[in-house]
Tab-separated table of C-alpha atoms in Angstrom:
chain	number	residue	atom	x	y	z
A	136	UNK	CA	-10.472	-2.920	16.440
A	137	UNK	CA	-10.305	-6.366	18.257
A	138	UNK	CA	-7.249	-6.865	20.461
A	139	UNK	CA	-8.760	-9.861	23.070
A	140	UNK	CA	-9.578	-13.449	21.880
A	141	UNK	CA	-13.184	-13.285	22.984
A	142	UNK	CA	-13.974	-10.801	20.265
A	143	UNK	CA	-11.768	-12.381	17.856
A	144	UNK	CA	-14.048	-15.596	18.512
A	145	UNK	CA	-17.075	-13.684	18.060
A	146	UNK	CA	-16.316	-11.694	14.870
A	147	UNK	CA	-14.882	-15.013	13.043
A	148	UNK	CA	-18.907	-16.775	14.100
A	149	UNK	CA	-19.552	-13.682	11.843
A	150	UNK	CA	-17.327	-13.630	9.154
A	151	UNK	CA	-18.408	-17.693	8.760
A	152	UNK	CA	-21.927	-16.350	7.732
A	153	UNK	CA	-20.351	-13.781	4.906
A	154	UNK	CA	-20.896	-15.084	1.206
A	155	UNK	CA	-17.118	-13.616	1.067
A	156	UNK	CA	-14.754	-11.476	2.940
A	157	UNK	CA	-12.165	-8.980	1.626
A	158	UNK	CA	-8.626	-9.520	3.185
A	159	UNK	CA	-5.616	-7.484	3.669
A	160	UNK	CA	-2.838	-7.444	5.942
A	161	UNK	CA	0.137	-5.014	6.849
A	162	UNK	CA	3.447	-6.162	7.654
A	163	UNK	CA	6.734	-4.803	8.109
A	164	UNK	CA	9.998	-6.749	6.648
A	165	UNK	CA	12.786	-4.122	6.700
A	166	UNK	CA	15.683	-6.130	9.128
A	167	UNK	CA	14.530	-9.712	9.259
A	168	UNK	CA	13.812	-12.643	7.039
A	169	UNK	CA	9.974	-13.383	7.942
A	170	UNK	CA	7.735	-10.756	7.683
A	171	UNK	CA	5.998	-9.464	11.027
A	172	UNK	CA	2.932	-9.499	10.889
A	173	UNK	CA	1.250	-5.863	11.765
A	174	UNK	CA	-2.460	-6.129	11.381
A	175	UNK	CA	-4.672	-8.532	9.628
A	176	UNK	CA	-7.869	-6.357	8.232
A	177	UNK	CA	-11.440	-7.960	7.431
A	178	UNK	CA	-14.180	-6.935	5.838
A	179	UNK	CA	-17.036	-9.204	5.885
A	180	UNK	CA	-20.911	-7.967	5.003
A	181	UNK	CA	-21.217	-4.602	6.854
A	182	UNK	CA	-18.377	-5.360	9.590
A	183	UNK	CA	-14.869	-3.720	8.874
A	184	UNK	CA	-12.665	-5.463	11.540
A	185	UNK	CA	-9.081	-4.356	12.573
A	186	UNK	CA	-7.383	-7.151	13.917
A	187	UNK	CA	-4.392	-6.511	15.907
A	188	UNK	CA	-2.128	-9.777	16.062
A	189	UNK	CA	0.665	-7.462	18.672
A	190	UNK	CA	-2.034	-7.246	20.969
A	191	UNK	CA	-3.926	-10.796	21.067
A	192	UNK	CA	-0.088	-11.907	21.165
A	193	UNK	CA	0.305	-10.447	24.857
A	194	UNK	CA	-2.948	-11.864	26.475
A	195	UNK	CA	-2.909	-15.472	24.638
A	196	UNK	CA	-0.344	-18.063	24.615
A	197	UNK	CA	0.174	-20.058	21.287
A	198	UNK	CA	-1.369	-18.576	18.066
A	199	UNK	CA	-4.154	-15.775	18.683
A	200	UNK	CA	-4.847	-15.824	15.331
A	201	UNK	CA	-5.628	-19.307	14.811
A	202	UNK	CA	-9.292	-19.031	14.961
A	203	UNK	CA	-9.179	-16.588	12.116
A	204	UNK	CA	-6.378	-18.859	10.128
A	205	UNK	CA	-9.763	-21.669	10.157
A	206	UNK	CA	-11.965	-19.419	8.801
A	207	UNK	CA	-9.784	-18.048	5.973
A	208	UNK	CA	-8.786	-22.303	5.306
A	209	UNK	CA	-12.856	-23.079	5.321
A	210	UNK	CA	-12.914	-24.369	1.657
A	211	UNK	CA	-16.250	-22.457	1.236
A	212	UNK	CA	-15.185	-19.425	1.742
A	213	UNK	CA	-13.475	-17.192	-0.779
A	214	UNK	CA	-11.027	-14.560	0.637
A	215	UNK	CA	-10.927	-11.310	-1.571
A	216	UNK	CA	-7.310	-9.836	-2.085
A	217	UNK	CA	-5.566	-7.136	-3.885
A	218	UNK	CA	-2.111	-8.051	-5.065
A	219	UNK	CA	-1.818	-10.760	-2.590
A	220	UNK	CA	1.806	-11.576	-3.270
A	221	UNK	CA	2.900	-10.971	0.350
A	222	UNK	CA	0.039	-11.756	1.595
A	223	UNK	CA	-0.069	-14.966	0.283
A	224	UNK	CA	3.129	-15.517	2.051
A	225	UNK	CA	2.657	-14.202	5.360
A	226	UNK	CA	-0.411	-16.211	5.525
A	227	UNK	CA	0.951	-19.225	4.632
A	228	UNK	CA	3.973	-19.005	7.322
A	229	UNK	CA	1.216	-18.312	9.876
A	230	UNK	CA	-1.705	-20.838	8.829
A	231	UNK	CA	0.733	-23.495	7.453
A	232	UNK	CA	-1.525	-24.043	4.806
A	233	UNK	CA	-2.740	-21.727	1.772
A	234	UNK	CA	-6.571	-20.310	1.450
A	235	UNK	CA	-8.267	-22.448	-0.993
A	236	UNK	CA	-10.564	-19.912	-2.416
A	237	UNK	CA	-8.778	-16.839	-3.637
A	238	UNK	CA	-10.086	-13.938	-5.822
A	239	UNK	CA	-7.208	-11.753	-6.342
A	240	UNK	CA	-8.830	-8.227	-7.786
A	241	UNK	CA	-5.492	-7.023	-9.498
A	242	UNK	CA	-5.498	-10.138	-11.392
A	243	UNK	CA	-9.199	-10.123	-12.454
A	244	UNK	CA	-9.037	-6.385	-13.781
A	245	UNK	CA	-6.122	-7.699	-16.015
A	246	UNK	CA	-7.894	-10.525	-17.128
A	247	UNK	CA	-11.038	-8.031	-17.602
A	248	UNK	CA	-9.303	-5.659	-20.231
A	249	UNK	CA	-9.342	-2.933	-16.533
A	250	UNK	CA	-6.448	-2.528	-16.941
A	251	UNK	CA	-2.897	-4.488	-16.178
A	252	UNK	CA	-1.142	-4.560	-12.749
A	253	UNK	CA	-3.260	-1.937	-11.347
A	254	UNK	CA	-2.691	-0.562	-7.592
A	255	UNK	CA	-5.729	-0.509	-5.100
A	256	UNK	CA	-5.305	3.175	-5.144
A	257	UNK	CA	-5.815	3.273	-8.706
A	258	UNK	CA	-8.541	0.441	-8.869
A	259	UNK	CA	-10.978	2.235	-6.222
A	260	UNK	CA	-10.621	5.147	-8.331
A	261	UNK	CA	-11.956	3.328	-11.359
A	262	UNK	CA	-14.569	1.533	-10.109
A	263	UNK	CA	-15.663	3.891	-7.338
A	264	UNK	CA	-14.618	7.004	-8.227
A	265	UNK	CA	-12.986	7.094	-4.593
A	266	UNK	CA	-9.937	8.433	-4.323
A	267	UNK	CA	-8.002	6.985	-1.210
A	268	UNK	CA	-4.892	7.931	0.649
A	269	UNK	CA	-1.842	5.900	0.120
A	270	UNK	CA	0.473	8.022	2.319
A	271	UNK	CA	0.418	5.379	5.011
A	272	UNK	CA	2.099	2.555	2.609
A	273	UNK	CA	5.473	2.811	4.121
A	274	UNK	CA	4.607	3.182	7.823
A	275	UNK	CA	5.518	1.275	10.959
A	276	UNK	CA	2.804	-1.457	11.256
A	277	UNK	CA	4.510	-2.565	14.562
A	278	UNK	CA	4.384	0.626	16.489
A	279	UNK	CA	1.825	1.266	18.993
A	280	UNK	CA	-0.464	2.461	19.986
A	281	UNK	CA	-1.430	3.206	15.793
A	282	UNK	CA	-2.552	6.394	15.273
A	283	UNK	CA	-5.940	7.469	13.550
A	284	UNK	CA	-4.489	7.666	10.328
A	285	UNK	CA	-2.805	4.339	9.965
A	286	UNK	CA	-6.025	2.839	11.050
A	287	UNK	CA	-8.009	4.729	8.084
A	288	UNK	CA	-6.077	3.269	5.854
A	289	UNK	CA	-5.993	-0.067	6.945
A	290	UNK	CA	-9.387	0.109	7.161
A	291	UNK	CA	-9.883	1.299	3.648
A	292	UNK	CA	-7.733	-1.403	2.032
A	293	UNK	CA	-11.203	-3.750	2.921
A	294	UNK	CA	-13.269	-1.259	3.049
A	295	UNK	CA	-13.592	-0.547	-1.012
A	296	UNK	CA	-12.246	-3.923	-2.065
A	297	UNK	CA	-15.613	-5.507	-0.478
A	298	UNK	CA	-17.603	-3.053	-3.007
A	299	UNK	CA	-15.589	-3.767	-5.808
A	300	UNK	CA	-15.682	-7.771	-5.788
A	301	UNK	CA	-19.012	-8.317	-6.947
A	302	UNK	CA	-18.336	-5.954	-9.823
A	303	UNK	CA	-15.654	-7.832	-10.802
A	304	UNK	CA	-17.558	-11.036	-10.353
A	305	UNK	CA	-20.359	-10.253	-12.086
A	306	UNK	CA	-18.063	-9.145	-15.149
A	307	UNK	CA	-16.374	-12.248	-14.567
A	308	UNK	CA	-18.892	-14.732	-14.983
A	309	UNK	CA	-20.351	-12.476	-17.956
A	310	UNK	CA	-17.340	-12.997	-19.601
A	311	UNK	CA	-16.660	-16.618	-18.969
A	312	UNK	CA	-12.815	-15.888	-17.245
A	313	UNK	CA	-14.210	-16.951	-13.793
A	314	UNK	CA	-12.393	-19.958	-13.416
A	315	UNK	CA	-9.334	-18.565	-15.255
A	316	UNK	CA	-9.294	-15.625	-12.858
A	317	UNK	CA	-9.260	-18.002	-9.659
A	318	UNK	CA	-6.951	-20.225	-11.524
A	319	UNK	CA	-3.843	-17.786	-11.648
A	320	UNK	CA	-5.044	-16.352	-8.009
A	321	UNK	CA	-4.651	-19.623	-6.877
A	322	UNK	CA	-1.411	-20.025	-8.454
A	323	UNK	CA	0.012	-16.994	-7.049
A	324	UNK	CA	-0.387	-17.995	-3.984
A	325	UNK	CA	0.611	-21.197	-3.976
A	326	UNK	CA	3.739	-19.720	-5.713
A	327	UNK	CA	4.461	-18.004	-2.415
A	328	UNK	CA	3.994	-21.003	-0.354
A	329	UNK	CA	6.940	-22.969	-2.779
A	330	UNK	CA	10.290	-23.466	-1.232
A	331	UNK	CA	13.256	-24.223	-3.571
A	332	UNK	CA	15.932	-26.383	-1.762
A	333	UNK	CA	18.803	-24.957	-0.437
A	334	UNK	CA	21.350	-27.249	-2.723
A	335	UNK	CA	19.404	-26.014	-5.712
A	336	UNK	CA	19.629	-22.152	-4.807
A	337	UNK	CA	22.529	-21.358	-7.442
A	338	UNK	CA	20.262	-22.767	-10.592
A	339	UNK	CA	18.486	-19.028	-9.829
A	340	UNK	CA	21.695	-17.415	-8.980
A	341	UNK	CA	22.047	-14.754	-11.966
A	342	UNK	CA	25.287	-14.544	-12.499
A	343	UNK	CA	26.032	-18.004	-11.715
A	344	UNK	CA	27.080	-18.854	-15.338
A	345	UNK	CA	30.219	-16.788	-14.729
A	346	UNK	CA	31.813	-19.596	-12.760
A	347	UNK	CA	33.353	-22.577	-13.989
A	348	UNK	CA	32.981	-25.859	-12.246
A	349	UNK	CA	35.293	-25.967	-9.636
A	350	UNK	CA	34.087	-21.955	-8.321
A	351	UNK	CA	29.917	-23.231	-8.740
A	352	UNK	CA	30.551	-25.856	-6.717
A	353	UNK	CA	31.839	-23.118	-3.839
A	354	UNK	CA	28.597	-21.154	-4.886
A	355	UNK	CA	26.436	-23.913	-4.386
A	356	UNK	CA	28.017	-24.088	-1.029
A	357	UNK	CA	27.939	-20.752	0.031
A	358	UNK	CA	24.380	-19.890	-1.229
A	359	UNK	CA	23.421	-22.287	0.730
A	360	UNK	CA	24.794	-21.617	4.052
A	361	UNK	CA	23.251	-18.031	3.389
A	362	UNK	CA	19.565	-19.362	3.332
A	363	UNK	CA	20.245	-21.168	6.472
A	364	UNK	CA	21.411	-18.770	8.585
A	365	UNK	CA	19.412	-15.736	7.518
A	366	UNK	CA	16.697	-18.279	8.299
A	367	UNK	CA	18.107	-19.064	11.395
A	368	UNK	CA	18.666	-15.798	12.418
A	369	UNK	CA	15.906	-14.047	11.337
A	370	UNK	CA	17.915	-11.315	9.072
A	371	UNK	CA	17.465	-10.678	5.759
A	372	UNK	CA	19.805	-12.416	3.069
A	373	UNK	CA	21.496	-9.082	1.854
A	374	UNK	CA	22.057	-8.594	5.526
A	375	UNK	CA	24.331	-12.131	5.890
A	376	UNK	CA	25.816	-11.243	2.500
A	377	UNK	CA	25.614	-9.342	-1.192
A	378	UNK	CA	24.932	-11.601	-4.177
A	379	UNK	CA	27.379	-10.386	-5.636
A	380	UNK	CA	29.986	-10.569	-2.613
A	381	UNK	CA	29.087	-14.335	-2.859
A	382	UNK	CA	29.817	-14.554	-6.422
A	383	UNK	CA	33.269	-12.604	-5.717
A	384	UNK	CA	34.129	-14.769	-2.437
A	385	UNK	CA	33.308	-17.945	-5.199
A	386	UNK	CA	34.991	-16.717	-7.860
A	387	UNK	CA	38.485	-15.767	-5.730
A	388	UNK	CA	38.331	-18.972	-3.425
A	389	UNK	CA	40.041	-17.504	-0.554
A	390	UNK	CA	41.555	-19.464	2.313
A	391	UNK	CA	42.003	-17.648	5.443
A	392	UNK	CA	39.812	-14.814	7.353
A	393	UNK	CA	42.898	-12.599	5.832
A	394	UNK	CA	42.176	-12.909	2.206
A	395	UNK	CA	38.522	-12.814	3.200
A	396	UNK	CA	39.798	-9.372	3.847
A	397	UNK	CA	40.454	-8.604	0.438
A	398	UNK	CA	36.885	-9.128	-0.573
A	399	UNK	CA	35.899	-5.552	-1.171
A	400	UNK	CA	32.543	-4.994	0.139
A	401	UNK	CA	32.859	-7.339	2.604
A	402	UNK	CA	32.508	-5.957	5.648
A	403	UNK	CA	35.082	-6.725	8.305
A	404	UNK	CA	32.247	-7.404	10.881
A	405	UNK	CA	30.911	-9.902	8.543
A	406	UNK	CA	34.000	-11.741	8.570
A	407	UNK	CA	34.036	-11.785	12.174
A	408	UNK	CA	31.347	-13.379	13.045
A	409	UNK	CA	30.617	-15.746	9.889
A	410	UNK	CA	34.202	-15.986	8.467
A	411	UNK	CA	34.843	-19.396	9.740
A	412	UNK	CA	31.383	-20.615	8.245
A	413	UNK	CA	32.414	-18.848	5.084
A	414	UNK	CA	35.519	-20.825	4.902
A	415	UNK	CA	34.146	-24.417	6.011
A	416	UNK	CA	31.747	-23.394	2.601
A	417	UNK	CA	34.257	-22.855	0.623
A	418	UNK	CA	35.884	-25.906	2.199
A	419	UNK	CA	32.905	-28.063	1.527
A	420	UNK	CA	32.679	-27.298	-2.479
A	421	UNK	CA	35.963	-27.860	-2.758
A	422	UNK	CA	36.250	-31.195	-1.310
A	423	UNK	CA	32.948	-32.007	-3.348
A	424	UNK	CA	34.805	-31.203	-6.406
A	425	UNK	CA	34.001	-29.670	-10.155
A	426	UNK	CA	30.141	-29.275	-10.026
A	427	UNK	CA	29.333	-29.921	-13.915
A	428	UNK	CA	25.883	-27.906	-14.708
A	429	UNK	CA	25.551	-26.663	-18.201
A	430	UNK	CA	25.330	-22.790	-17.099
A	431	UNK	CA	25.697	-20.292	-19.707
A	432	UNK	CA	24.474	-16.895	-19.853
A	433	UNK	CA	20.533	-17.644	-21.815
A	434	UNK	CA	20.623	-15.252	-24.507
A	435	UNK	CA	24.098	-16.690	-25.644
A	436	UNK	CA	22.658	-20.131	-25.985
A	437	UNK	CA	22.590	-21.379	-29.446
A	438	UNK	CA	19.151	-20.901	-30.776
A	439	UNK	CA	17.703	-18.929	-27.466
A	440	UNK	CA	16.283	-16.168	-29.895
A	441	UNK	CA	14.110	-18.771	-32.087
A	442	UNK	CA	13.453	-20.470	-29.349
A	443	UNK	CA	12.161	-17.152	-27.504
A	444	UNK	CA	10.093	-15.903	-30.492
A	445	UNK	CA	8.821	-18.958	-30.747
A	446	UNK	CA	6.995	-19.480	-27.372
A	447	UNK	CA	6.545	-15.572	-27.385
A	448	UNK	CA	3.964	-16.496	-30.541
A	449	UNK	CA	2.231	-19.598	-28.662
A	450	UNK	CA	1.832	-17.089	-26.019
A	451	UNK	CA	0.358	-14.084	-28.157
A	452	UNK	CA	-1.592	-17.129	-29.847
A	453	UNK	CA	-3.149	-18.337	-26.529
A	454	UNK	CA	-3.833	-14.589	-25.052
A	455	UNK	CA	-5.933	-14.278	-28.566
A	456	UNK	CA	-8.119	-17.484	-27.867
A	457	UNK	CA	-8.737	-16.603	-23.997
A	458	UNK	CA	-9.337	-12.642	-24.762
A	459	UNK	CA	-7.070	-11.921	-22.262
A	460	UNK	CA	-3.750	-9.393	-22.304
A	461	UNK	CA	-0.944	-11.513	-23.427
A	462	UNK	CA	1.430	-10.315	-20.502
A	463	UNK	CA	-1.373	-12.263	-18.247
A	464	UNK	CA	-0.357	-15.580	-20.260
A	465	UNK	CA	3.553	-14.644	-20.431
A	466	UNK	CA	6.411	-12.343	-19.883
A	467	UNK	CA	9.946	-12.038	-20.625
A	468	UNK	CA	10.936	-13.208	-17.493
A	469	UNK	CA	8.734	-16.322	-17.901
A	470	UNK	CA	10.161	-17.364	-21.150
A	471	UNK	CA	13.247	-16.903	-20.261
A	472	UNK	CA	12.555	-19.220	-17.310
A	473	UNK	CA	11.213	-22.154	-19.004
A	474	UNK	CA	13.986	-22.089	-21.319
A	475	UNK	CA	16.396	-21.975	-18.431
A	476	UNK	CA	14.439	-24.870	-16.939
A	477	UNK	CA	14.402	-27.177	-20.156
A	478	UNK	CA	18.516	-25.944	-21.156
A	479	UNK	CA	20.149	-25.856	-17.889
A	480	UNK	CA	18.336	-27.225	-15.068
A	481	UNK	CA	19.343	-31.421	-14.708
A	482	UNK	CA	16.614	-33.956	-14.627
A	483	UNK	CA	17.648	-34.632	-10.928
A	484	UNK	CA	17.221	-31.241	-9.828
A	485	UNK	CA	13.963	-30.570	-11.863
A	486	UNK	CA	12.402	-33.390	-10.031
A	487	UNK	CA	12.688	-31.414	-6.615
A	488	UNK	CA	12.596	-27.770	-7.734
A	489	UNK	CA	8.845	-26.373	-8.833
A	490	UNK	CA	8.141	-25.863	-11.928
A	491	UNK	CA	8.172	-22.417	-13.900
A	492	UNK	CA	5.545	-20.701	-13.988
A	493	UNK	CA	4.701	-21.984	-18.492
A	494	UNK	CA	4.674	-25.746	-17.575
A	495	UNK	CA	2.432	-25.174	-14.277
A	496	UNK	CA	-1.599	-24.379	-13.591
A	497	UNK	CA	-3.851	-23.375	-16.713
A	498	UNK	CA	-0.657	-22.463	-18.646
A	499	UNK	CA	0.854	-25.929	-18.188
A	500	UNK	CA	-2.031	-27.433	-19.732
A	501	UNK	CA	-2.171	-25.124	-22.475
A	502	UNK	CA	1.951	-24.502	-23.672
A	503	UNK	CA	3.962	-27.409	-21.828
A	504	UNK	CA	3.538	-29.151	-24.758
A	505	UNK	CA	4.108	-27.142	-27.382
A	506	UNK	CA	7.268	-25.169	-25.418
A	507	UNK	CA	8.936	-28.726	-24.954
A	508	UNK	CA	8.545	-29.447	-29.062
A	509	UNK	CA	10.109	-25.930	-29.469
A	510	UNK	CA	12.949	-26.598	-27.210
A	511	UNK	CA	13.817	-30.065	-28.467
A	512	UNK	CA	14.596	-28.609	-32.258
């Protein structure tokens, strides 16, 4: 367990001399928007490390983790994750920069035939024969002091993944899906490190295609005074307001706090103390006028299902070539999102919004092509 900066200093001299280190981190994220940051757990050679960012936070002014954050950025040295998705963005917010060297073991036993979107508990048990405890997955990683049993099983989540890597390397480079495998870890993470800008937040707004111009305009508005002050305030989005209170509030256009009011499931509270913000949204899209975006629900989109089928084959055709399962090269969702993107998204907005998940990394190079032909027909 290290809670001072001198051993923090000391273990990272260590964990520089590791060929690797297996990563994890707990975190809770239950009232706020950013994650808090519990625990940050190591593994590197024969040294399972606790790391206890609460602690170094009270004896050291500025970030206590930052000597850690350089080792994990050293471009040498490839961090070991399970399912990093969170992870990948917690570190991010606190390094301000992504790992560059990611091997992310859920993804590599899917691209190994191991088995697709396996849990740690379930990995350990089938390359270890281990079985771990998971009953610690919903606990308070802020409390302290921890107790003995939270520690086990932070502790474990390194503990096993550290005996597992080289497995999965060494089947990895058999196999020739080395590079693929750090290819899609890399573009998870960096995934989790892409903003989309506040303007553009109703192109992802699911039901947005149920307004017409003058209401999406109001949406745009409103969906983006949301992101800005849950950010600001540190609160979860559903906690500033529903989705689909927004869509209502959009939708109705009201004009006072009073017919705010009538906005069922809108709390009165909420009106209280954002109901004037609310308004000067509502305010704003309106004086900006009819927003025209060709929004339609997808799958009513004149040729969607051709089109679907269609890059559904490439796909099935390009998990063939690289032996891998084709949900690893494409899922519904993804299809449906690069259609989205080349249907409804304008050229203006495309240029500042990333791009889906088809046209980007190792898949971009293999179906952007291809998926545009398909879409233009």
């Amino acid at each position: 367990m290290i809670t001072d900066a001198q051993a923090l200093a000391q273990f990272c001299e260590q964990a520089r001399q590791a060929s690797f280190l297996a990563v994890d981190t707990e975190f809770v994220r239950t009232r706020t928007y950013f994650a808090k940051l519990g625990l940050v757990q190591v593994q590197a050679g024969d040294a399972t490390v606790l790391i206890d960012p609460v602690a170094l936070s009270d004896k050291t002014q500025g970030d206590p983790l930052q000597p850690l954050w350089d080792v994990f950025a050293d471009h040498d040295k490839t961090l070991v994750i399970h399912a990093g998705g969170e992870d990948y963005e917690i570190l991010h917010q606190h390094m301000g920069c992504l790992p560059t060297a990611i091997f992310d073991t859920q993804i590599a036993a899917a691209m190994l035939g191991e088995g697709e979107a396996m849990g740690y508990a379930a990995l350990v048990q089938q390359q270890l024969e281990v079985e771990i405890d998971k009953s610690q997955s919903r606990t308070d990683w802020m409390k302290r002091p921890l107790d003995q049993e939270q520690l086990d099983y932070a502790a474990a989540d390194v503990f096993y993944l550290n005996q597992i890597y080289p497995r999965l390397l060494a089947q990895a480079e058999q196999s020739g899906k080395l590079d693929l495998i750090l290819a899609e870890s890399a573009w998870q993470a960096e995934k989790r490190a892409q903003t989309i800008p506040p303007e553009w937040l109703f192109l992802h707004f699911g039901n947005a295609w149920q307004c017409n111009p003058e209401q999406l305009s109001v949406l745009r508005e409103l969906l983006a005074w949301r992101y800005e002050r849950a950010r600001t305030a540190d609160i979860p989005l559903g906690f500033v307001a529903k989705e689909h209170v927004l869509l209502e509030i959009a939708r109705r256009m009201p004009k006072s706090k009073g017919q705010l009011h009538g906005i069922k499931e809108l709390s009165s509270v909420t009106v209280r103390y954002a109901g004037d913000a609310m308004l000067a949204a509502i305010q704003r899209g309106q004086e900006q006028g009819p927003l025209e975006v060709p929004l339609q629900r997808l799958t009513d989109m004149p040729g969607y299902k051709v089109a679907f089928n269609a890059v559904k084959k490439c796909a099935q055709e390009l998990a063939d070539e690289l032996a891998i399962p084709v949900a690893m090269v494409a899922s519904r969702r993804q299809i449906n999102d690069v259609l989205h993107w080349c249907w409804q998204i304008p050229p203006h907005a495309q240029a500042q919004l990333p791009l889906p998940d088809l046209f980007a990394s190792w898949r971009g190079a293999k179906l952007k092509n291809t998926i545009e032909a398909i879409v233009k027909k």
